[in-house]
Coordinates of C-alpha atoms in Angstrom, one line a residue:
M1 CA 105.7 -94.9 -13.0
T2 CA 107.6 -93.6 -16.1
E3 CA 105.1 -92.0 -18.6
R4 CA 104.4 -94.5 -21.3
P5 CA 102.4 -94.1 -24.5
D6 CA 99.0 -95.9 -24.3
L7 CA 99.8 -97.3 -27.7
P8 CA 103.5 -97.5 -28.5
A9 CA 104.6 -97.4 -32.1
A10 CA 106.3 -100.9 -31.6
I11 CA 106.8 -103.7 -29.1
A12 CA 109.3 -106.5 -29.1
V13 CA 108.7 -110.2 -28.6
L14 CA 111.8 -112.3 -28.3
G15 CA 111.2 -115.9 -29.1
A16 CA 109.3 -117.2 -32.2
G17 CA 108.1 -120.5 -30.8
S18 CA 104.4 -121.3 -30.5
W19 CA 103.6 -119.1 -27.5
G20 CA 105.9 -116.2 -28.5
T21 CA 104.4 -116.1 -32.0
T22 CA 100.9 -116.5 -30.7
F23 CA 101.3 -113.6 -28.2
A24 CA 102.7 -111.4 -31.0
K25 CA 99.6 -112.3 -32.9
V26 CA 97.3 -111.3 -30.0
V27 CA 98.9 -107.9 -29.8
A28 CA 98.9 -107.4 -33.5
D29 CA 95.3 -108.4 -33.8
A30 CA 94.3 -106.1 -31.0
H31 CA 96.2 -103.1 -32.3
P32 CA 96.8 -103.1 -36.1
E33 CA 98.5 -99.7 -35.7
I34 CA 101.3 -101.2 -33.6
Q35 CA 104.3 -102.8 -35.2
V36 CA 105.0 -106.1 -33.4
R37 CA 108.6 -107.1 -33.9
L38 CA 109.3 -110.8 -33.4
W39 CA 112.8 -112.1 -32.9
A40 CA 113.4 -115.6 -34.4
R41 CA 116.6 -117.4 -33.7
R42 CA 116.6 -119.0 -37.1
P43 CA 116.7 -116.6 -40.2
E44 CA 114.5 -118.9 -42.2
V45 CA 111.7 -118.6 -39.6
A46 CA 111.9 -114.9 -39.8
E47 CA 111.8 -115.0 -43.6
E48 CA 108.7 -117.2 -43.6
I49 CA 106.9 -114.9 -41.2
N50 CA 107.8 -111.8 -43.3
T51 CA 107.1 -113.2 -46.7
Q52 CA 104.3 -115.7 -46.1
H53 CA 102.9 -114.5 -42.8
R54 CA 103.2 -118.0 -41.4
N55 CA 105.2 -119.8 -38.7
S56 CA 104.5 -123.3 -40.0
K57 CA 106.9 -125.1 -37.6
Y58 CA 104.9 -124.0 -34.6
L59 CA 101.5 -122.8 -35.8
K60 CA 101.0 -124.8 -39.0
D61 CA 98.8 -122.9 -41.4
I62 CA 97.6 -120.1 -39.0
A63 CA 97.8 -116.7 -40.8
L64 CA 99.7 -114.0 -39.0
P65 CA 98.8 -110.3 -39.2
G66 CA 100.8 -108.1 -41.5
N67 CA 101.9 -105.8 -38.7
I68 CA 104.1 -108.6 -37.3
V69 CA 107.7 -108.1 -38.6
A70 CA 110.3 -110.7 -37.8
S71 CA 114.1 -110.5 -37.6
A72 CA 117.0 -112.8 -36.6
E73 CA 118.7 -109.7 -35.3
V74 CA 117.8 -108.9 -31.6
A75 CA 119.0 -105.3 -32.0
D76 CA 116.5 -104.6 -34.8
V77 CA 113.7 -106.0 -32.7
L78 CA 114.5 -104.2 -29.4
V79 CA 115.3 -100.7 -30.8
D80 CA 113.0 -98.1 -29.2
A81 CA 110.6 -100.7 -27.9
P82 CA 109.0 -99.7 -24.6
L83 CA 107.8 -103.2 -24.0
A84 CA 110.0 -106.3 -24.4
V85 CA 108.2 -109.7 -24.1
L86 CA 110.4 -112.7 -23.5
A87 CA 109.4 -116.2 -24.7
V88 CA 112.5 -118.3 -24.8
P89 CA 113.2 -121.7 -23.0
A90 CA 113.7 -121.0 -19.3
Q91 CA 117.1 -122.6 -19.0
T92 CA 118.6 -120.4 -21.8
L93 CA 117.3 -117.1 -20.5
R94 CA 120.2 -115.9 -18.2
P95 CA 123.1 -116.2 -20.7
Q96 CA 121.0 -114.5 -23.4
L97 CA 120.0 -111.6 -21.2
A98 CA 123.7 -110.5 -20.8
S99 CA 123.9 -109.8 -24.5
W100 CA 120.5 -108.3 -24.8
K101 CA 120.9 -105.8 -21.9
P102 CA 122.8 -103.1 -23.8
L103 CA 120.1 -103.3 -26.6
L104 CA 117.1 -102.8 -24.3
D105 CA 115.4 -99.4 -24.2
P106 CA 116.5 -97.7 -20.9
E107 CA 112.9 -97.4 -19.7
A108 CA 111.5 -100.6 -21.1
V109 CA 109.1 -102.9 -19.2
V110 CA 110.0 -106.6 -19.6
V111 CA 107.4 -109.3 -19.6
S112 CA 108.0 -113.0 -19.1
L113 CA 105.9 -115.5 -20.9
M114 CA 108.1 -118.3 -19.6
K115 CA 106.9 -121.0 -17.2
G116 CA 110.1 -122.5 -15.8
L117 CA 112.4 -122.5 -12.8
E118 CA 116.1 -122.1 -13.4
R119 CA 118.2 -125.1 -12.5
G120 CA 121.0 -124.5 -10.1
S121 CA 119.6 -121.2 -8.7
D122 CA 116.0 -122.3 -8.3
A123 CA 115.1 -118.8 -9.5
R124 CA 111.8 -117.8 -11.1
M125 CA 112.1 -116.1 -14.5
S126 CA 111.1 -112.7 -13.1
E127 CA 114.0 -113.0 -10.6
V128 CA 116.5 -113.9 -13.3
I129 CA 115.3 -110.9 -15.4
K130 CA 115.7 -108.5 -12.5
E131 CA 119.1 -109.9 -11.5
E132 CA 120.6 -109.8 -15.0
L133 CA 119.0 -106.6 -16.3
G134 CA 119.1 -104.7 -13.0
L135 CA 115.4 -103.8 -13.2
S136 CA 113.1 -102.8 -10.3
D137 CA 109.9 -104.8 -9.6
D138 CA 107.7 -102.3 -11.4
R139 CA 109.5 -102.9 -14.7
V140 CA 109.0 -106.7 -14.7
A141 CA 105.7 -108.4 -15.3
V142 CA 104.6 -112.0 -15.9
I143 CA 101.7 -113.3 -18.1
S144 CA 100.4 -116.7 -17.3
G145 CA 97.2 -118.8 -17.3
P146 CA 95.7 -121.4 -19.6
N147 CA 97.9 -120.5 -22.5
L148 CA 97.6 -123.4 -25.0
A149 CA 99.1 -121.5 -28.0
M150 CA 97.3 -123.2 -30.8
E151 CA 93.9 -122.6 -29.3
I152 CA 94.6 -118.9 -28.8
A153 CA 96.1 -118.6 -32.3
R154 CA 92.9 -120.0 -33.7
K155 CA 91.1 -117.2 -31.8
E156 CA 89.3 -119.5 -29.3
P157 CA 88.3 -117.4 -26.3
T158 CA 90.9 -117.4 -23.5
A159 CA 91.5 -115.4 -20.4
S160 CA 94.9 -115.0 -18.7
V161 CA 96.7 -113.0 -16.0
V162 CA 99.1 -110.1 -16.2
A163 CA 101.0 -110.0 -12.9
C164 CA 103.1 -107.0 -11.8
T165 CA 103.6 -105.3 -8.4
D166 CA 102.7 -102.0 -10.1
E167 CA 99.0 -102.0 -10.9
D168 CA 99.4 -99.2 -13.5
V169 CA 102.0 -101.2 -15.4
A170 CA 99.9 -104.3 -15.2
Q171 CA 96.9 -102.4 -16.6
W172 CA 99.0 -100.9 -19.4
I173 CA 100.2 -104.3 -20.5
A174 CA 96.7 -105.7 -20.2
R175 CA 95.3 -103.0 -22.5
L176 CA 98.0 -103.8 -25.1
C177 CA 97.1 -107.5 -25.2
T178 CA 93.3 -107.3 -25.0
A179 CA 91.9 -108.8 -28.2
A180 CA 88.4 -110.0 -29.1
Y181 CA 89.4 -113.5 -28.1
F182 CA 92.0 -112.8 -25.4
R183 CA 90.9 -111.3 -22.0
P184 CA 93.7 -110.4 -19.5
Y185 CA 93.1 -109.9 -15.8
T186 CA 95.6 -108.2 -13.5
N187 CA 97.1 -109.5 -10.3
P188 CA 99.9 -108.1 -8.0
D189 CA 100.9 -111.6 -6.9
V190 CA 103.9 -112.2 -9.3
T191 CA 105.2 -115.0 -7.1
G192 CA 101.9 -117.0 -7.1
V193 CA 101.3 -116.5 -10.8
E194 CA 104.7 -117.7 -11.7
I195 CA 104.7 -120.7 -9.3
G196 CA 101.3 -121.8 -10.7
G197 CA 102.7 -121.7 -14.2
I198 CA 105.9 -123.6 -13.2
V199 CA 104.6 -126.5 -11.0
K200 CA 101.6 -127.3 -13.3
N201 CA 104.1 -128.5 -15.9
V202 CA 105.4 -131.1 -13.5
I203 CA 101.9 -132.2 -12.5
A204 CA 101.0 -132.4 -16.2
L205 CA 103.9 -134.8 -16.7
C206 CA 102.4 -137.0 -14.0
V207 CA 98.9 -136.9 -15.6
G208 CA 100.4 -137.6 -19.0
I209 CA 102.2 -140.7 -17.5
C210 CA 98.8 -141.8 -16.2
D211 CA 97.3 -141.4 -19.6
G212 CA 100.2 -143.3 -21.2
K213 CA 99.6 -146.2 -18.7
S214 CA 95.8 -146.1 -19.6
M215 CA 94.8 -145.1 -16.1
G216 CA 91.3 -143.7 -15.7
D217 CA 89.8 -140.3 -14.9
N218 CA 89.6 -140.9 -11.2
T219 CA 93.4 -141.3 -11.2
K220 CA 93.9 -138.1 -13.2
A221 CA 91.5 -136.1 -11.1
T222 CA 93.3 -137.2 -8.0
V223 CA 96.7 -136.1 -9.4
I224 CA 95.3 -132.7 -10.6
T225 CA 93.6 -132.0 -7.2
R226 CA 96.6 -133.1 -5.1
G227 CA 98.9 -131.3 -7.5
L228 CA 97.0 -128.1 -6.8
A229 CA 97.6 -128.7 -3.1
E230 CA 101.3 -129.0 -3.7
T231 CA 101.4 -125.9 -5.8
T232 CA 99.5 -124.0 -3.1
R233 CA 101.9 -125.1 -0.4
L234 CA 104.9 -123.9 -2.3
T235 CA 103.2 -120.6 -3.2
L236 CA 102.4 -119.9 0.4
A237 CA 105.9 -120.8 1.5
L238 CA 107.3 -118.2 -1.0
G239 CA 104.9 -115.5 0.2
G240 CA 102.3 -115.8 -2.6
D241 CA 98.6 -115.5 -2.2
V242 CA 96.3 -118.5 -1.8
Q243 CA 93.6 -116.8 -3.9
T244 CA 95.9 -116.9 -6.9
M245 CA 95.8 -120.7 -6.8
A246 CA 92.0 -120.6 -7.3
G247 CA 92.3 -118.4 -10.3
L248 CA 93.4 -118.6 -13.9
A249 CA 97.1 -118.8 -13.2
G250 CA 96.6 -121.6 -10.6
L251 CA 93.6 -123.9 -11.2
G252 CA 92.9 -122.7 -14.7
D253 CA 96.4 -123.3 -16.1
L254 CA 96.7 -126.6 -14.2
V255 CA 93.4 -128.0 -15.7
A256 CA 94.3 -126.9 -19.2
T257 CA 97.9 -128.2 -19.1
C258 CA 96.9 -131.5 -17.5
S259 CA 93.9 -132.2 -19.8
S260 CA 94.8 -131.1 -23.3
P261 CA 96.6 -133.1 -26.0
L262 CA 98.0 -129.8 -27.1
S263 CA 100.0 -129.6 -23.8
R264 CA 103.7 -130.3 -24.3
N265 CA 104.2 -131.5 -20.8
H266 CA 101.1 -133.8 -20.9
T267 CA 102.4 -135.2 -24.3
A268 CA 105.9 -135.8 -22.9
G269 CA 104.4 -137.6 -19.9
R270 CA 102.1 -139.7 -22.1
L271 CA 105.1 -140.8 -24.2
L272 CA 107.0 -141.7 -21.0
G273 CA 104.0 -143.7 -19.8
E274 CA 103.9 -145.5 -23.1
G275 CA 107.5 -146.7 -22.5
L276 CA 109.6 -144.2 -24.4
T277 CA 112.9 -143.1 -22.8
L278 CA 113.6 -139.4 -22.2
D279 CA 115.9 -139.3 -25.2
E280 CA 113.2 -140.8 -27.4
V281 CA 110.7 -138.3 -26.1
S282 CA 113.1 -135.4 -26.9
V283 CA 113.5 -136.7 -30.4
Q284 CA 109.8 -137.1 -31.0
M285 CA 108.9 -133.6 -29.7
T286 CA 109.7 -130.4 -31.5
Q287 CA 109.2 -128.1 -28.5
T288 CA 110.5 -127.8 -25.0
A289 CA 108.5 -129.5 -22.2
E290 CA 109.5 -127.2 -19.3
G291 CA 108.5 -129.7 -16.7
I292 CA 111.3 -132.0 -17.7
K293 CA 113.8 -129.2 -17.3
S294 CA 112.4 -127.5 -14.2
G295 CA 111.2 -130.5 -12.2
R296 CA 114.5 -130.9 -10.3
A297 CA 114.6 -127.2 -9.5
V298 CA 111.1 -127.2 -8.2
L299 CA 111.9 -130.2 -5.9
D300 CA 115.1 -128.5 -4.7
L301 CA 113.3 -125.3 -3.9
A302 CA 110.6 -127.3 -2.0
T303 CA 113.2 -129.2 -0.1
K304 CA 115.0 -126.0 0.8
L305 CA 111.7 -124.5 2.2
G306 CA 110.6 -127.7 3.9
V307 CA 107.5 -128.1 1.6
D308 CA 106.1 -131.6 1.0
M309 CA 105.6 -132.2 -2.7
P310 CA 105.1 -136.0 -3.2
I311 CA 103.9 -135.9 -6.8
T312 CA 106.8 -133.6 -7.8
E313 CA 109.2 -135.9 -6.0
A314 CA 107.9 -139.0 -7.7
V315 CA 108.0 -137.4 -11.2
V316 CA 111.6 -136.2 -10.7
A317 CA 112.5 -139.8 -9.5
V318 CA 111.1 -141.1 -12.8
L319 CA 112.9 -138.4 -14.9
E320 CA 116.2 -139.1 -13.2
G321 CA 115.9 -142.9 -13.5
Q322 CA 115.5 -143.6 -9.8
I323 CA 112.2 -145.4 -10.2
A324 CA 110.5 -147.0 -13.2
V325 CA 107.3 -145.4 -14.6
D326 CA 105.3 -148.4 -13.2
E327 CA 106.4 -147.5 -9.7
L328 CA 105.0 -144.0 -9.7
A329 CA 101.4 -144.7 -8.8
P330 CA 102.1 -147.2 -6.0
R331 CA 104.7 -144.8 -4.6
L332 CA 102.1 -142.1 -4.2
L333 CA 99.4 -144.3 -2.8
A334 CA 101.7 -145.8 -0.2
R335 CA 102.1 -142.4 1.6
E336 CA 101.1 -141.9 5.2
L337 CA 97.4 -141.2 5.8
K338 CA 96.5 -137.6 6.7
S339 CA 93.6 -135.1 6.6
E340 CA 93.0 -133.6 3.2
G341 CA 93.1 -130.1 4.7
E342 CA 96.6 -130.4 6.1
L343 CA 99.0 -127.9 4.5
Q344 CA 102.1 -129.9 5.3

């Protein structure tokens, strides 16, 4: 591994949405001596962060540490930063990386906070990063887990997973983001950690729809449990580790995203269940619900690998207008009887 300072002078976080800003806050709280540079697409957001130490659009009245410095210029954020953390919508990542590549420190490690699958290529975000930036596995990491941004920003205790094939790199990143309220674990299973964070968004849409239709806890528990089974099947087909699915990036993230009103995907599903159209849901929500964007890519990937994912299939059918919301539950219950332990 390239020799890296235990505490770099600065790190870069690209994306000033709720999770990007919150992660910047975690590092800034953990290490006041580090300058955390945050790229905001809109200059007025950067201005508010710098002058008022707030990002009111995404984190309301949460106070941000003074060592967070925001800019609308990517070059200013990336200069001499040995760690670049990416927190932009998944479907926008690839075209942005082309312009960011010449600005990146030649030895920088790149971390993905994103939980989406690219439509068209069915690629995970770590794969997109490696392809576009020409990076080796040991310079790309993923952070995932139960990451409801507002709770973390309020300093409510949370654990997450730093995944990288290089344990030294994973440990280095973990040390940088270990705060009194944020406890990272490491895991070499990048594939499993990413798939857990991707598929749970689709399952959360289904649980949200159930809530919107005023279905009970039995229904939601069934969807969550069988959703975990779907996620596990896809993870194993891609070479991931089954143990990852029992951990924070699997079960932990799934439970949080499916259960919390702070979850964007749960909220989007609930609005669909209440009768809103996709366009109406988009207007009402201020943030991206990745499950809506990634659902088709997840299903395409599962089909390509021969993995049975009935909940995902039903949710995509709703999103694409093939079935009505009212048909979702009957469609799932009408499936062929089988043993609970069957992997296919």
